[in-house]
PDB file of C-alpha atoms in Angstrom:
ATOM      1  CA  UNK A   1      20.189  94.681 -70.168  1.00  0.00           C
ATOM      2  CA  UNK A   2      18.769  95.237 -67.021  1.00  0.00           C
ATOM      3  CA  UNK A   3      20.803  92.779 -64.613  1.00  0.00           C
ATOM      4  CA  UNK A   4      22.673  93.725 -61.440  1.00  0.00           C
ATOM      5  CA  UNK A   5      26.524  94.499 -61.677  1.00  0.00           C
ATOM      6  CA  UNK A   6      28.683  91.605 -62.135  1.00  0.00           C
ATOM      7  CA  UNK A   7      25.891  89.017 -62.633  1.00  0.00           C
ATOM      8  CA  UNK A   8      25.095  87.406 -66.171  1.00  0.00           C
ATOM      9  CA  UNK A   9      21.706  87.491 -67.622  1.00  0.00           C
ATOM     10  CA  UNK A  10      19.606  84.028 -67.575  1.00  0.00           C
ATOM     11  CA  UNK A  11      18.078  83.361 -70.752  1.00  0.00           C
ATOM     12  CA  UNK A  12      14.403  80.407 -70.646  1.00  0.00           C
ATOM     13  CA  UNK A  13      16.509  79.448 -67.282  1.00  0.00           C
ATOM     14  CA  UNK A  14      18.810  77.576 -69.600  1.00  0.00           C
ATOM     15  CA  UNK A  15      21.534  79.685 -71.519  1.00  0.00           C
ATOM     16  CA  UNK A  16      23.916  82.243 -69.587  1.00  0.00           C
ATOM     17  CA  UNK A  17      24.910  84.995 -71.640  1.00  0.00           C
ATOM     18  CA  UNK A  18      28.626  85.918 -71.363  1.00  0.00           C
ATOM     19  CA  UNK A  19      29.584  88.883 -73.122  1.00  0.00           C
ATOM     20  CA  UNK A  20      28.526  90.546 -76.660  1.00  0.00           C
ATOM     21  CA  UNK A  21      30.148  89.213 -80.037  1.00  0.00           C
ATOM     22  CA  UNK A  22      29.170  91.692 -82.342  1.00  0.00           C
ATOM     23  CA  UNK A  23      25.927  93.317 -84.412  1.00  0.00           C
ATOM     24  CA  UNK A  24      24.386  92.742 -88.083  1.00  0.00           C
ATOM     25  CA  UNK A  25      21.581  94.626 -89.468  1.00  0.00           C
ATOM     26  CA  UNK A  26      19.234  92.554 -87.503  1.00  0.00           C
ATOM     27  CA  UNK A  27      20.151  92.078 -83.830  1.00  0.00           C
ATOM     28  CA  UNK A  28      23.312  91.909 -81.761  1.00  0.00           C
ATOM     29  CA  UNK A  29      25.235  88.194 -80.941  1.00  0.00           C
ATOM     30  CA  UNK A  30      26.141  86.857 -77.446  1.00  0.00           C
ATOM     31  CA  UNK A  31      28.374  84.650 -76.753  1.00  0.00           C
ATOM     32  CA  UNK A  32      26.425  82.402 -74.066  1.00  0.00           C
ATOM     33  CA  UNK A  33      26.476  79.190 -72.375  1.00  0.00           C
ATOM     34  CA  UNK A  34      23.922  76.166 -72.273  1.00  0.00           C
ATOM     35  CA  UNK A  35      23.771  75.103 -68.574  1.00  0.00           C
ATOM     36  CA  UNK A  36      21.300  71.912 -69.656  1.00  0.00           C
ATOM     37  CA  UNK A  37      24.347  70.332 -72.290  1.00  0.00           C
ATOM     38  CA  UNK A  38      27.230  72.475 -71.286  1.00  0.00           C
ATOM     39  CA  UNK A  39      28.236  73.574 -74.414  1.00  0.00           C
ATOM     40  CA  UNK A  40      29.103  77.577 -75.629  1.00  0.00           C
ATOM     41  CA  UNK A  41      26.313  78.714 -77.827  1.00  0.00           C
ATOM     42  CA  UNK A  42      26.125  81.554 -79.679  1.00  0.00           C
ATOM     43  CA  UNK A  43      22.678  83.533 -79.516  1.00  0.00           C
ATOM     44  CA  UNK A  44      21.289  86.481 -81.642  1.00  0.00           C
ATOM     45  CA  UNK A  45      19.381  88.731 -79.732  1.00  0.00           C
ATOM     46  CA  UNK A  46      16.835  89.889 -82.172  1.00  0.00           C
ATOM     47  CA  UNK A  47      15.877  93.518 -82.126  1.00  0.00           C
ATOM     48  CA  UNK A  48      12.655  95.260 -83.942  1.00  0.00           C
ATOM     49  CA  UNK A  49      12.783  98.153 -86.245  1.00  0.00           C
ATOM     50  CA  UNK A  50      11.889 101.119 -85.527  1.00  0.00           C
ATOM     51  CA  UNK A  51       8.206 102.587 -87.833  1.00  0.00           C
ATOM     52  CA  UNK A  52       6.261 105.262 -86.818  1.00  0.00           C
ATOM     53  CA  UNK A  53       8.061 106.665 -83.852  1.00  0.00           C
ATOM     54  CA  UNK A  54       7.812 102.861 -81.799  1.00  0.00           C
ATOM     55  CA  UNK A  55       9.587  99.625 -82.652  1.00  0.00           C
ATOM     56  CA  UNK A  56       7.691  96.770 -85.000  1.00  0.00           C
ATOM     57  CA  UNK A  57       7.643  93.707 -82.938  1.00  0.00           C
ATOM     58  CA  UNK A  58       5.861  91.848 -85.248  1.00  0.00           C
ATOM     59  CA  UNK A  59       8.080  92.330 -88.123  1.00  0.00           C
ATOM     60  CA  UNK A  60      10.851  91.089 -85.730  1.00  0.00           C
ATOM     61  CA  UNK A  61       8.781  88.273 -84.624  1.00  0.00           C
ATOM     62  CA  UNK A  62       8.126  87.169 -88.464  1.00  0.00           C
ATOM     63  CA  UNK A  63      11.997  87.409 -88.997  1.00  0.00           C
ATOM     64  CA  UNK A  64      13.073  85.020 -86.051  1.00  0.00           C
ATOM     65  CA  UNK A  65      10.445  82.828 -86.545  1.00  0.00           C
ATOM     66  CA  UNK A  66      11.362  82.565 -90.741  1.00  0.00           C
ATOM     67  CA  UNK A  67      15.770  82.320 -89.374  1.00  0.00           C
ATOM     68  CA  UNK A  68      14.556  79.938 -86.932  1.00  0.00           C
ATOM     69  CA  UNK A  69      12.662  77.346 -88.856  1.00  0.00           C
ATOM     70  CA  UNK A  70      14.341  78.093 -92.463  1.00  0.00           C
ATOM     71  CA  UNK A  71      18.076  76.836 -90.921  1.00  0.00           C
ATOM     72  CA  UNK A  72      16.898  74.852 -88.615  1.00  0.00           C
ATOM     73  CA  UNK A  73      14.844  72.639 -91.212  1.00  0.00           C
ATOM     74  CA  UNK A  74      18.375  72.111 -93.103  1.00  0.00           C
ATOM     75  CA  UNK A  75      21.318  69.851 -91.760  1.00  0.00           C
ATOM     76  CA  UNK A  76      24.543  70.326 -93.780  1.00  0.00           C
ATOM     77  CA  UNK A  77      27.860  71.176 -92.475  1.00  0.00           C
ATOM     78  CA  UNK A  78      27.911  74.510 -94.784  1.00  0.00           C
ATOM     79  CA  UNK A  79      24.536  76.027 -93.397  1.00  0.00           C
ATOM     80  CA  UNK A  80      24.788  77.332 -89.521  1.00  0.00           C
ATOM     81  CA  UNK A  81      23.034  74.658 -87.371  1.00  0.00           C
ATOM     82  CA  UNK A  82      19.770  76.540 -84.953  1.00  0.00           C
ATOM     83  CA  UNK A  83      19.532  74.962 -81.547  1.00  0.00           C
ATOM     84  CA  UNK A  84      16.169  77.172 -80.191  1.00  0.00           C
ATOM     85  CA  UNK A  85      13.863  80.117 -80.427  1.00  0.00           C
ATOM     86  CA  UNK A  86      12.702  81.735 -77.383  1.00  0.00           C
ATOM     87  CA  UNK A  87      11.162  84.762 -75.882  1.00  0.00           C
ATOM     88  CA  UNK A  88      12.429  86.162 -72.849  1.00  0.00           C
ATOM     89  CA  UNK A  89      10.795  89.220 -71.312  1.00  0.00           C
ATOM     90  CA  UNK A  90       9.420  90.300 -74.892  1.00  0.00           C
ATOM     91  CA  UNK A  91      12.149  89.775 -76.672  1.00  0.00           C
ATOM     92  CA  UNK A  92      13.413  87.267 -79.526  1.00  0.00           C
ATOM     93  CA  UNK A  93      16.201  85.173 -78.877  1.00  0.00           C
ATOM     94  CA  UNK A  94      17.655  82.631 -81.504  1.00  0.00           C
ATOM     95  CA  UNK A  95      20.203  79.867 -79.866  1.00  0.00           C
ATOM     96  CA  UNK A  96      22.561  78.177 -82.958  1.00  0.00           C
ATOM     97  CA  UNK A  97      26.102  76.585 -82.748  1.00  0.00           C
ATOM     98  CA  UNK A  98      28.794  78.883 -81.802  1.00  0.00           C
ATOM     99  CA  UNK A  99      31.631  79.553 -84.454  1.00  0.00           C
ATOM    100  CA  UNK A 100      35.110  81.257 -84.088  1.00  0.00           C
ATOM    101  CA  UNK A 101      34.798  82.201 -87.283  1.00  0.00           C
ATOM    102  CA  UNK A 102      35.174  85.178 -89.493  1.00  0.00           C
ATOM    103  CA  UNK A 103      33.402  86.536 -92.362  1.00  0.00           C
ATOM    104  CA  UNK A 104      34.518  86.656 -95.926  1.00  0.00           C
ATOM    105  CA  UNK A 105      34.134  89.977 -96.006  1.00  0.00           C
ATOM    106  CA  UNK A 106      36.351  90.459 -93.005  1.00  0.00           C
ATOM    107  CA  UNK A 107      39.038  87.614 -94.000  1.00  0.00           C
ATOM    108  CA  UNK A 108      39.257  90.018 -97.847  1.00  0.00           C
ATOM    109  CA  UNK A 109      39.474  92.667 -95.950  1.00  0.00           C
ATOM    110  CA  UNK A 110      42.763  91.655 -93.819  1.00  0.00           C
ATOM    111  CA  UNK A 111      44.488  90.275 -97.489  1.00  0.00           C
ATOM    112  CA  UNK A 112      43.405  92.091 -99.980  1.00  0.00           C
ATOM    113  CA  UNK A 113      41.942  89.202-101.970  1.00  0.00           C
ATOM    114  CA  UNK A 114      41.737  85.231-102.094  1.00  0.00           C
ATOM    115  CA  UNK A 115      44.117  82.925-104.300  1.00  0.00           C
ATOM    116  CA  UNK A 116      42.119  81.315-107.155  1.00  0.00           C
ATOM    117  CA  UNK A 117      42.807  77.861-104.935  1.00  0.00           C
ATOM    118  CA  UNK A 118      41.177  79.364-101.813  1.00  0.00           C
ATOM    119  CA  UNK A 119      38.282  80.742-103.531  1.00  0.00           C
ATOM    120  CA  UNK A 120      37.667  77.750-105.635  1.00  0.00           C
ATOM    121  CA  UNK A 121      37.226  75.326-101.751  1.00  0.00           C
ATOM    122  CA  UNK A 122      35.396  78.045-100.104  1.00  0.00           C
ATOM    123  CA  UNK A 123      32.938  77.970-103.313  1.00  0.00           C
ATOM    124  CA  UNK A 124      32.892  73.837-103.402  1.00  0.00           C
ATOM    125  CA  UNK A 125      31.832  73.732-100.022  1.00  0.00           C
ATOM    126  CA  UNK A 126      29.497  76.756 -99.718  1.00  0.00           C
ATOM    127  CA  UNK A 127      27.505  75.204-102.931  1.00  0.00           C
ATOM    128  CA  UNK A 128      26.952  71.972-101.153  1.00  0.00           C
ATOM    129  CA  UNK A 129      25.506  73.630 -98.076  1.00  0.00           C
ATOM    130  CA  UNK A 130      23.278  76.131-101.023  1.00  0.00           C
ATOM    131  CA  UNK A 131      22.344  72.931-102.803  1.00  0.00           C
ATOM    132  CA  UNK A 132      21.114  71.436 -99.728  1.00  0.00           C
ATOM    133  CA  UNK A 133      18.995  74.518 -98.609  1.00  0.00           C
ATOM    134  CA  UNK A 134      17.612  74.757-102.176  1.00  0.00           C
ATOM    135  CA  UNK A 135      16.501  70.679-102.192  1.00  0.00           C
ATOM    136  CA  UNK A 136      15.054  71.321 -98.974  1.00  0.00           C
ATOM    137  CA  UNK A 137      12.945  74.377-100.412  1.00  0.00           C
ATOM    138  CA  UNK A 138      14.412  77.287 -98.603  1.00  0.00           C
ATOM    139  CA  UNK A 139      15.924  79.986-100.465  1.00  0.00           C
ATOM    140  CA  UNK A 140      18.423  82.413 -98.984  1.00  0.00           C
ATOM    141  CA  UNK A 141      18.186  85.425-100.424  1.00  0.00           C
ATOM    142  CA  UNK A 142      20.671  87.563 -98.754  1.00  0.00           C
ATOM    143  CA  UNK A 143      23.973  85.518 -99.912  1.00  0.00           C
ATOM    144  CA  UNK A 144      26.545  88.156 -99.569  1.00  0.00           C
ATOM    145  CA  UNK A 145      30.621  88.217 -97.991  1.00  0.00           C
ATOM    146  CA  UNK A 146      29.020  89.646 -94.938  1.00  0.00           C
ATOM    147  CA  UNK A 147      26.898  86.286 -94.354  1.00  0.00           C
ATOM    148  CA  UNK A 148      29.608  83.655 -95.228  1.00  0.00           C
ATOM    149  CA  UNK A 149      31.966  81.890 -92.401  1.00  0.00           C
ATOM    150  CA  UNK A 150      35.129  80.625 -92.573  1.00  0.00           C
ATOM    151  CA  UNK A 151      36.573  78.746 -89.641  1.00  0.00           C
ATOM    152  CA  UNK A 152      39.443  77.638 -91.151  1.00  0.00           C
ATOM    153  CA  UNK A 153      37.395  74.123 -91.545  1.00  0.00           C
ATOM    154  CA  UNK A 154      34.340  75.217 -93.009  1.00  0.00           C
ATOM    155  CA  UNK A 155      32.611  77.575 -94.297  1.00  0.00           C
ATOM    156  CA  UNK A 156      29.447  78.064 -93.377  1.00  0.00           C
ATOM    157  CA  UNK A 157      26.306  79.921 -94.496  1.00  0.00           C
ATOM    158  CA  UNK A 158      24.601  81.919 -91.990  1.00  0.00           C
ATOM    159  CA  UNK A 159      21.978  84.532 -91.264  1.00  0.00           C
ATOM    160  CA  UNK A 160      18.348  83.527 -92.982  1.00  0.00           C
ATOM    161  CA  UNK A 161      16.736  86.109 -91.534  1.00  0.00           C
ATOM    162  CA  UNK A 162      14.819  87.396 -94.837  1.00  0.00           C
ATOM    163  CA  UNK A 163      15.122  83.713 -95.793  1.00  0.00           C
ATOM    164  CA  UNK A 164      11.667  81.752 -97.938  1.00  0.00           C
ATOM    165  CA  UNK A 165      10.068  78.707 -99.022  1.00  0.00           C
ATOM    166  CA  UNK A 166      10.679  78.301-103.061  1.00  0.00           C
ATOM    167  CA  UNK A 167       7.381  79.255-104.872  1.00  0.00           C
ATOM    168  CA  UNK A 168       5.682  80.692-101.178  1.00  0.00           C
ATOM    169  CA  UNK A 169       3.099  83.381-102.938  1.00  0.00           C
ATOM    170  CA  UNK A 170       3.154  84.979 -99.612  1.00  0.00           C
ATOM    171  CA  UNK A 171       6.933  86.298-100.000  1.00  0.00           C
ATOM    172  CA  UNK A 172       7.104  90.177-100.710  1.00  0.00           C
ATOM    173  CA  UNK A 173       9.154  90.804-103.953  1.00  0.00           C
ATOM    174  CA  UNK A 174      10.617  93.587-102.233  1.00  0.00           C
ATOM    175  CA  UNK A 175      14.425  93.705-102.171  1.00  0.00           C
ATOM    176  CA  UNK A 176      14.942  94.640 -97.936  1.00  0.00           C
ATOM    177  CA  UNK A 177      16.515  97.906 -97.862  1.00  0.00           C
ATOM    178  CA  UNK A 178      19.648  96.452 -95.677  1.00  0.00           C
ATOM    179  CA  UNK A 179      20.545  93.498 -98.682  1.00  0.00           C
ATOM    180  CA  UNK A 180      23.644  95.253-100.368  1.00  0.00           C
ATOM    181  CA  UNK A 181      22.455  95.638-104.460  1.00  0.00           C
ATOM    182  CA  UNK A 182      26.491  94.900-105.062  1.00  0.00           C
ATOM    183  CA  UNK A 183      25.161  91.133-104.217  1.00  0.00           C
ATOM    184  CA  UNK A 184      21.202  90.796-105.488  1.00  0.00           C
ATOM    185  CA  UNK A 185      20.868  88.904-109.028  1.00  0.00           C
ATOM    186  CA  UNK A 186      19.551  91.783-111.592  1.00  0.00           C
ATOM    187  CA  UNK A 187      15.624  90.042-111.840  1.00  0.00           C
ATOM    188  CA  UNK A 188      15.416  90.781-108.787  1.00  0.00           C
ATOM    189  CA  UNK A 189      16.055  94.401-108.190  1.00  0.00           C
ATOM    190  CA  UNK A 190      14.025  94.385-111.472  1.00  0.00           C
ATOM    191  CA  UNK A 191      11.102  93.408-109.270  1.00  0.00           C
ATOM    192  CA  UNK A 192      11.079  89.504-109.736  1.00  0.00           C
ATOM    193  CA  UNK A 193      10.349  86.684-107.193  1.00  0.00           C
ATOM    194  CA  UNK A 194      13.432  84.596-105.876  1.00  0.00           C
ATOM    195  CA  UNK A 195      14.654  81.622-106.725  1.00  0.00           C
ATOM    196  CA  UNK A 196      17.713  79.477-106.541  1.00  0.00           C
ATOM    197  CA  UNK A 197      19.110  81.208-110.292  1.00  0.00           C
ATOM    198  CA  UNK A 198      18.893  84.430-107.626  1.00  0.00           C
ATOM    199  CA  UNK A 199      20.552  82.748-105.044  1.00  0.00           C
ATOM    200  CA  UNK A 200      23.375  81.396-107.397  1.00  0.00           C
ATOM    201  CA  UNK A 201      23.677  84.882-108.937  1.00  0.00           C
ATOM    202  CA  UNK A 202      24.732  85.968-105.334  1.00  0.00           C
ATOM    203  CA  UNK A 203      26.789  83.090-104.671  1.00  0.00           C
ATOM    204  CA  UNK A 204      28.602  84.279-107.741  1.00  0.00           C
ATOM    205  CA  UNK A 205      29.100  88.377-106.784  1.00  0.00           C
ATOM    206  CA  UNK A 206      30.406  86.645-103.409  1.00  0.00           C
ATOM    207  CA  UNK A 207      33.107  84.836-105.151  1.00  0.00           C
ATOM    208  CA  UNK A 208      33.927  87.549-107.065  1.00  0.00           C
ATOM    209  CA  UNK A 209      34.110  89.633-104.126  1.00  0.00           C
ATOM    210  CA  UNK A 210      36.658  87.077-102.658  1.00  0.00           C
ATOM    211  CA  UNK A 211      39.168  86.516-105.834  1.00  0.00           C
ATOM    212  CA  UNK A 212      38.964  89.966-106.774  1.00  0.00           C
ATOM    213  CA  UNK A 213      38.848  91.788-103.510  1.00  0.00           C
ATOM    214  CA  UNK A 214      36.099  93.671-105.127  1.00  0.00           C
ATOM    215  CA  UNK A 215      31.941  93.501-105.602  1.00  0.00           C
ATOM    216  CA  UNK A 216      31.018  93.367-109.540  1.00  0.00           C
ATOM    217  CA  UNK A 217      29.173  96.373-108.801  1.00  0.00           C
ATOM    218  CA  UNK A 218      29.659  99.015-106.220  1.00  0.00           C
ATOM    219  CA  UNK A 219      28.867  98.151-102.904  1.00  0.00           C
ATOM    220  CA  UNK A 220      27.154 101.537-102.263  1.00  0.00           C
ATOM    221  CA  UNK A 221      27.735 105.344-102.913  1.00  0.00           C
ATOM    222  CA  UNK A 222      27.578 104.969-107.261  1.00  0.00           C
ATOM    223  CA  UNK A 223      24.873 103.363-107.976  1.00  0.00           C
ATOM    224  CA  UNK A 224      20.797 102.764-106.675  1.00  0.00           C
ATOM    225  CA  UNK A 225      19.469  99.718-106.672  1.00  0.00           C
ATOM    226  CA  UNK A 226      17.398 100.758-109.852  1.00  0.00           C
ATOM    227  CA  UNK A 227      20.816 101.775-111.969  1.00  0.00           C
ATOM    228  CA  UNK A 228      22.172  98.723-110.832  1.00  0.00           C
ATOM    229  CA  UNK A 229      19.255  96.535-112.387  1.00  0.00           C
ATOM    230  CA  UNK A 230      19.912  98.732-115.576  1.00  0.00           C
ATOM    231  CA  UNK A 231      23.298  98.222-115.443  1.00  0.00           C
ATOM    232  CA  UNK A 232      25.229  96.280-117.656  1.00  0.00           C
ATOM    233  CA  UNK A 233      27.508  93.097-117.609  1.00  0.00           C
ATOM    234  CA  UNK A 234      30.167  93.462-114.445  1.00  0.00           C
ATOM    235  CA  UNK A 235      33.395  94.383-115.126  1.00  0.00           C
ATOM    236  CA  UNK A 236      35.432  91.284-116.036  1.00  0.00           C
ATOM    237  CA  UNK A 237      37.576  88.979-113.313  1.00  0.00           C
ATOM    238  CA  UNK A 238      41.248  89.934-113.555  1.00  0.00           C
ATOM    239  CA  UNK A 239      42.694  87.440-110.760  1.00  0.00           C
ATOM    240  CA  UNK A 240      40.159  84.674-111.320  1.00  0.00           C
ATOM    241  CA  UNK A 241      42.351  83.003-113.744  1.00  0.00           C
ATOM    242  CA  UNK A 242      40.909  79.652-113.865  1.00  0.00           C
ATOM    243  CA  UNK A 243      37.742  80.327-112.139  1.00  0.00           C
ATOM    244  CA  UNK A 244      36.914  83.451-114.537  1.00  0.00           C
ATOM    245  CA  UNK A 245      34.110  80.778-116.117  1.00  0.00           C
ATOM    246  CA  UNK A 246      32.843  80.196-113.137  1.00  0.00           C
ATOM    247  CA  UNK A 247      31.914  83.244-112.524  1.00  0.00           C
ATOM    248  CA  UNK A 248      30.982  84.287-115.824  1.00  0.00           C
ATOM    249  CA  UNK A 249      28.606  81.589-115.756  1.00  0.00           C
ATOM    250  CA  UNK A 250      27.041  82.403-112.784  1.00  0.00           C
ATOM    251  CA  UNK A 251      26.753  86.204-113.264  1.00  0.00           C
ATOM    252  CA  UNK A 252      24.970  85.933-116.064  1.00  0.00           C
ATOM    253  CA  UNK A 253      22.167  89.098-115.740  1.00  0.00           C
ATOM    254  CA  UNK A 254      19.426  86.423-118.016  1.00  0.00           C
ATOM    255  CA  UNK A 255      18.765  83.828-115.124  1.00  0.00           C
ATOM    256  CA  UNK A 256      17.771  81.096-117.914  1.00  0.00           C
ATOM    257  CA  UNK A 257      20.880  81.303-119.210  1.00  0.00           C
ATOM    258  CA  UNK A 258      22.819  81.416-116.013  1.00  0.00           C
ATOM    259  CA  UNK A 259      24.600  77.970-114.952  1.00  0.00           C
ATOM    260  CA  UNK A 260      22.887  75.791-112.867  1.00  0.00           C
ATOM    261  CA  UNK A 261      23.844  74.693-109.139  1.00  0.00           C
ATOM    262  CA  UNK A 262      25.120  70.709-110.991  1.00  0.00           C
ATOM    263  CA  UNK A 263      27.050  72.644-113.832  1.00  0.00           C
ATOM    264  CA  UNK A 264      28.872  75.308-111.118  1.00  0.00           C
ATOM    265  CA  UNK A 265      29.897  72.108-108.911  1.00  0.00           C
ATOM    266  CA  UNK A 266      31.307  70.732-111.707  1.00  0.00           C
ATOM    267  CA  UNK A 267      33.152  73.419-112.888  1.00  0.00           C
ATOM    268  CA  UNK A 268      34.386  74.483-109.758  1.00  0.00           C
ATOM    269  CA  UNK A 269      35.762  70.506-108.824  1.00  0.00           C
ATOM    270  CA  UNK A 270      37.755  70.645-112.294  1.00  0.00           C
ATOM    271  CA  UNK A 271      39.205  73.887-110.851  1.00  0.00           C
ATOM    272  CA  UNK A 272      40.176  72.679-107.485  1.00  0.00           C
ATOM    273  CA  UNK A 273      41.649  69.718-109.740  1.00  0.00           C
ATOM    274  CA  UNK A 274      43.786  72.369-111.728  1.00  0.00           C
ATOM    275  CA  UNK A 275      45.328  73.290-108.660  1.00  0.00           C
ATOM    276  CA  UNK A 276      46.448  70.051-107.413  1.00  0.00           C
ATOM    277  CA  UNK A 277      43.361  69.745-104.781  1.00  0.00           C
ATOM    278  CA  UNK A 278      41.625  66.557-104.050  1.00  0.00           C
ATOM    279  CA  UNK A 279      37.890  66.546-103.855  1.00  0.00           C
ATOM    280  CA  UNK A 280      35.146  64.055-103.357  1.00  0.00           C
ATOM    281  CA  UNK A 281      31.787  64.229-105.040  1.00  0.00           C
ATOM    282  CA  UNK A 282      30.321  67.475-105.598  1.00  0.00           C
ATOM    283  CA  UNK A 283      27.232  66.886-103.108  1.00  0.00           C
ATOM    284  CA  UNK A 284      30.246  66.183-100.336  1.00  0.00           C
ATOM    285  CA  UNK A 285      32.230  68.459 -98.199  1.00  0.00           C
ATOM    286  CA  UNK A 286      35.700  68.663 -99.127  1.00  0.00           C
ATOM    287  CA  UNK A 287      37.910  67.014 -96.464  1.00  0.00           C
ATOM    288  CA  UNK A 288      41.528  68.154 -97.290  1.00  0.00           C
ATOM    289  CA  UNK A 289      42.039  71.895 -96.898  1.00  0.00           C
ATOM    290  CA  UNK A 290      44.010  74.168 -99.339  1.00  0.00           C
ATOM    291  CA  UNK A 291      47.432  74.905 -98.735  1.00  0.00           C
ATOM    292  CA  UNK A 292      47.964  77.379 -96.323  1.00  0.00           C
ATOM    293  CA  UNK A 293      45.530  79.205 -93.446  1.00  0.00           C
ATOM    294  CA  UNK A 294      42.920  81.799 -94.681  1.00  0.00           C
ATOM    295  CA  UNK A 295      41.746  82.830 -91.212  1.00  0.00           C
ATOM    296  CA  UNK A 296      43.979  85.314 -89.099  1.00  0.00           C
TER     297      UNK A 296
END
């Protein structure tokens, strides 16, 4: 990092970075600390790919600047709130709230798989926050276990780094080589735009992924992206139980026939009722958690 022994980096004279909180397929996190409103941050240090034998700064400028101003246009307790976006000795920095949090992915890895109950709040309040993005005219398009957080309180939506304005003519239809095809709705690994039937589609394989402790498809290995847009229907939900129309709904491979956002926050409130959960309207956070902790 290029600072003396013992002494923390300086970030735009403002944020102190403290020590390293992990990597994604985009850049590595920092824990850091705001010295104007002394408050922990979390920052994501974004870092180019590598093309031709040098690294792409552009592409890694276009990436902050699309996770900067995608999130940070939205204000929902579900999406991850962006502070700032700076450069610092040519490189990318994006500032956003800090989280002790862990993934989905990571929280059905330690059990196994979620209780219907579990996955029925973490899907109530993760379609509000989706909702909201979609309203707003940003689509996600990288929805997967690996980009939801749960602290316990919320869950949370992060990472919008491939992230696009609905209907933007200027968005590649190019599926990014890192997005997992376990989690990308069929149309478009068939070479269709996005669009919030996409994003729902992934929102689906992501519950899935959490009541089964298993993608609908393989995560990687069995099939290519193009046998996986051939494929046929996923395997049907075994421990879904009461949430197995939910997700039948919303995996449906004909996006006009899929379930819209209004018809899965309905079905997934009369769930949550099933169980003996209170909920408020579907456009509303739930305020009462389920029984039990789902964080370790």
């Amino acid at each position: 990092m290029g600072k003396e022994p013992g002494k923390q980096r300086l970030l735009g004279g403002r944020y102190r970075l403290m020590s390293p909180l992990g990597r994604d397929g985009a850049g590595i996190m920092w824990r850091a600390h705001d010295l104007r409103l002394r408050r922990d941050v979390s920052i994501k240090e974004v870092q180019p790919p590598f093309r031709g034998g040098g690294a792409d700064l552009g592409h890694a400028r276009r990436r902050a600047l699309r996770e900067a101003r995608s999130a940070g246009r939205l204000s929902h307790p579900a999406v991850i709130s962006v502070h700032d976006l700076l450069e610092d000795r040519g490189r990318l920095w994006i500032v956003m709230e800090m989280l002790e949090a862990l993934t989905l992915r990571e929280t059905v890895g330690h059990l196994g798989h979620l209780p219907v109950r579990w996955t029925a709040w973490i899907g109530f309040q993760l379609l509000a926050g989706l909702r909201h993005a979609h309203e707003a005219g940003v689509l996600h398009r990288d929805i997967n276990p690996g980009n939801i957080l749960l602290t316990g309180e919320r869950v949370v939506l992060t990472d919008f780094g491939i992230a696009a304005l609905n209907g933007d003519p200027g968005v590649s239809t190019t599926v990014p080589i890192n997005c997992s095809a376990a989690y990308v709705a069929p149309e478009r690994l068939r070479g269709m735009p996005a669009s919030p039937a996409a994003d729902l589609w992934s929102f689906g394989a992501s519950l899935y992924f959490a009541v089964e402790g298993s993608a609908p498809y393989p995560e990687s290995g069995a099939l290519s992206a193009l046998e996986r847009a051939a494929a046929g229907e996923p395997a049907p939900p075994v421990r879904a139980g009461t949430l197995r129309p939910v997700l039948e709904g919303l995996l449906r491979r004909d996006p006009a026939e899929r379930v819209t956002a209004d018809q899965a926050a309905r079905l997934l409130s009369q769930v949550l009722r099933t169980e003996g959960m209170v909920v408020g309207p579907s456009r509303l956070p739930v305020t009462r958690l389920p029984p039990g902790p789902f964080t370790m």
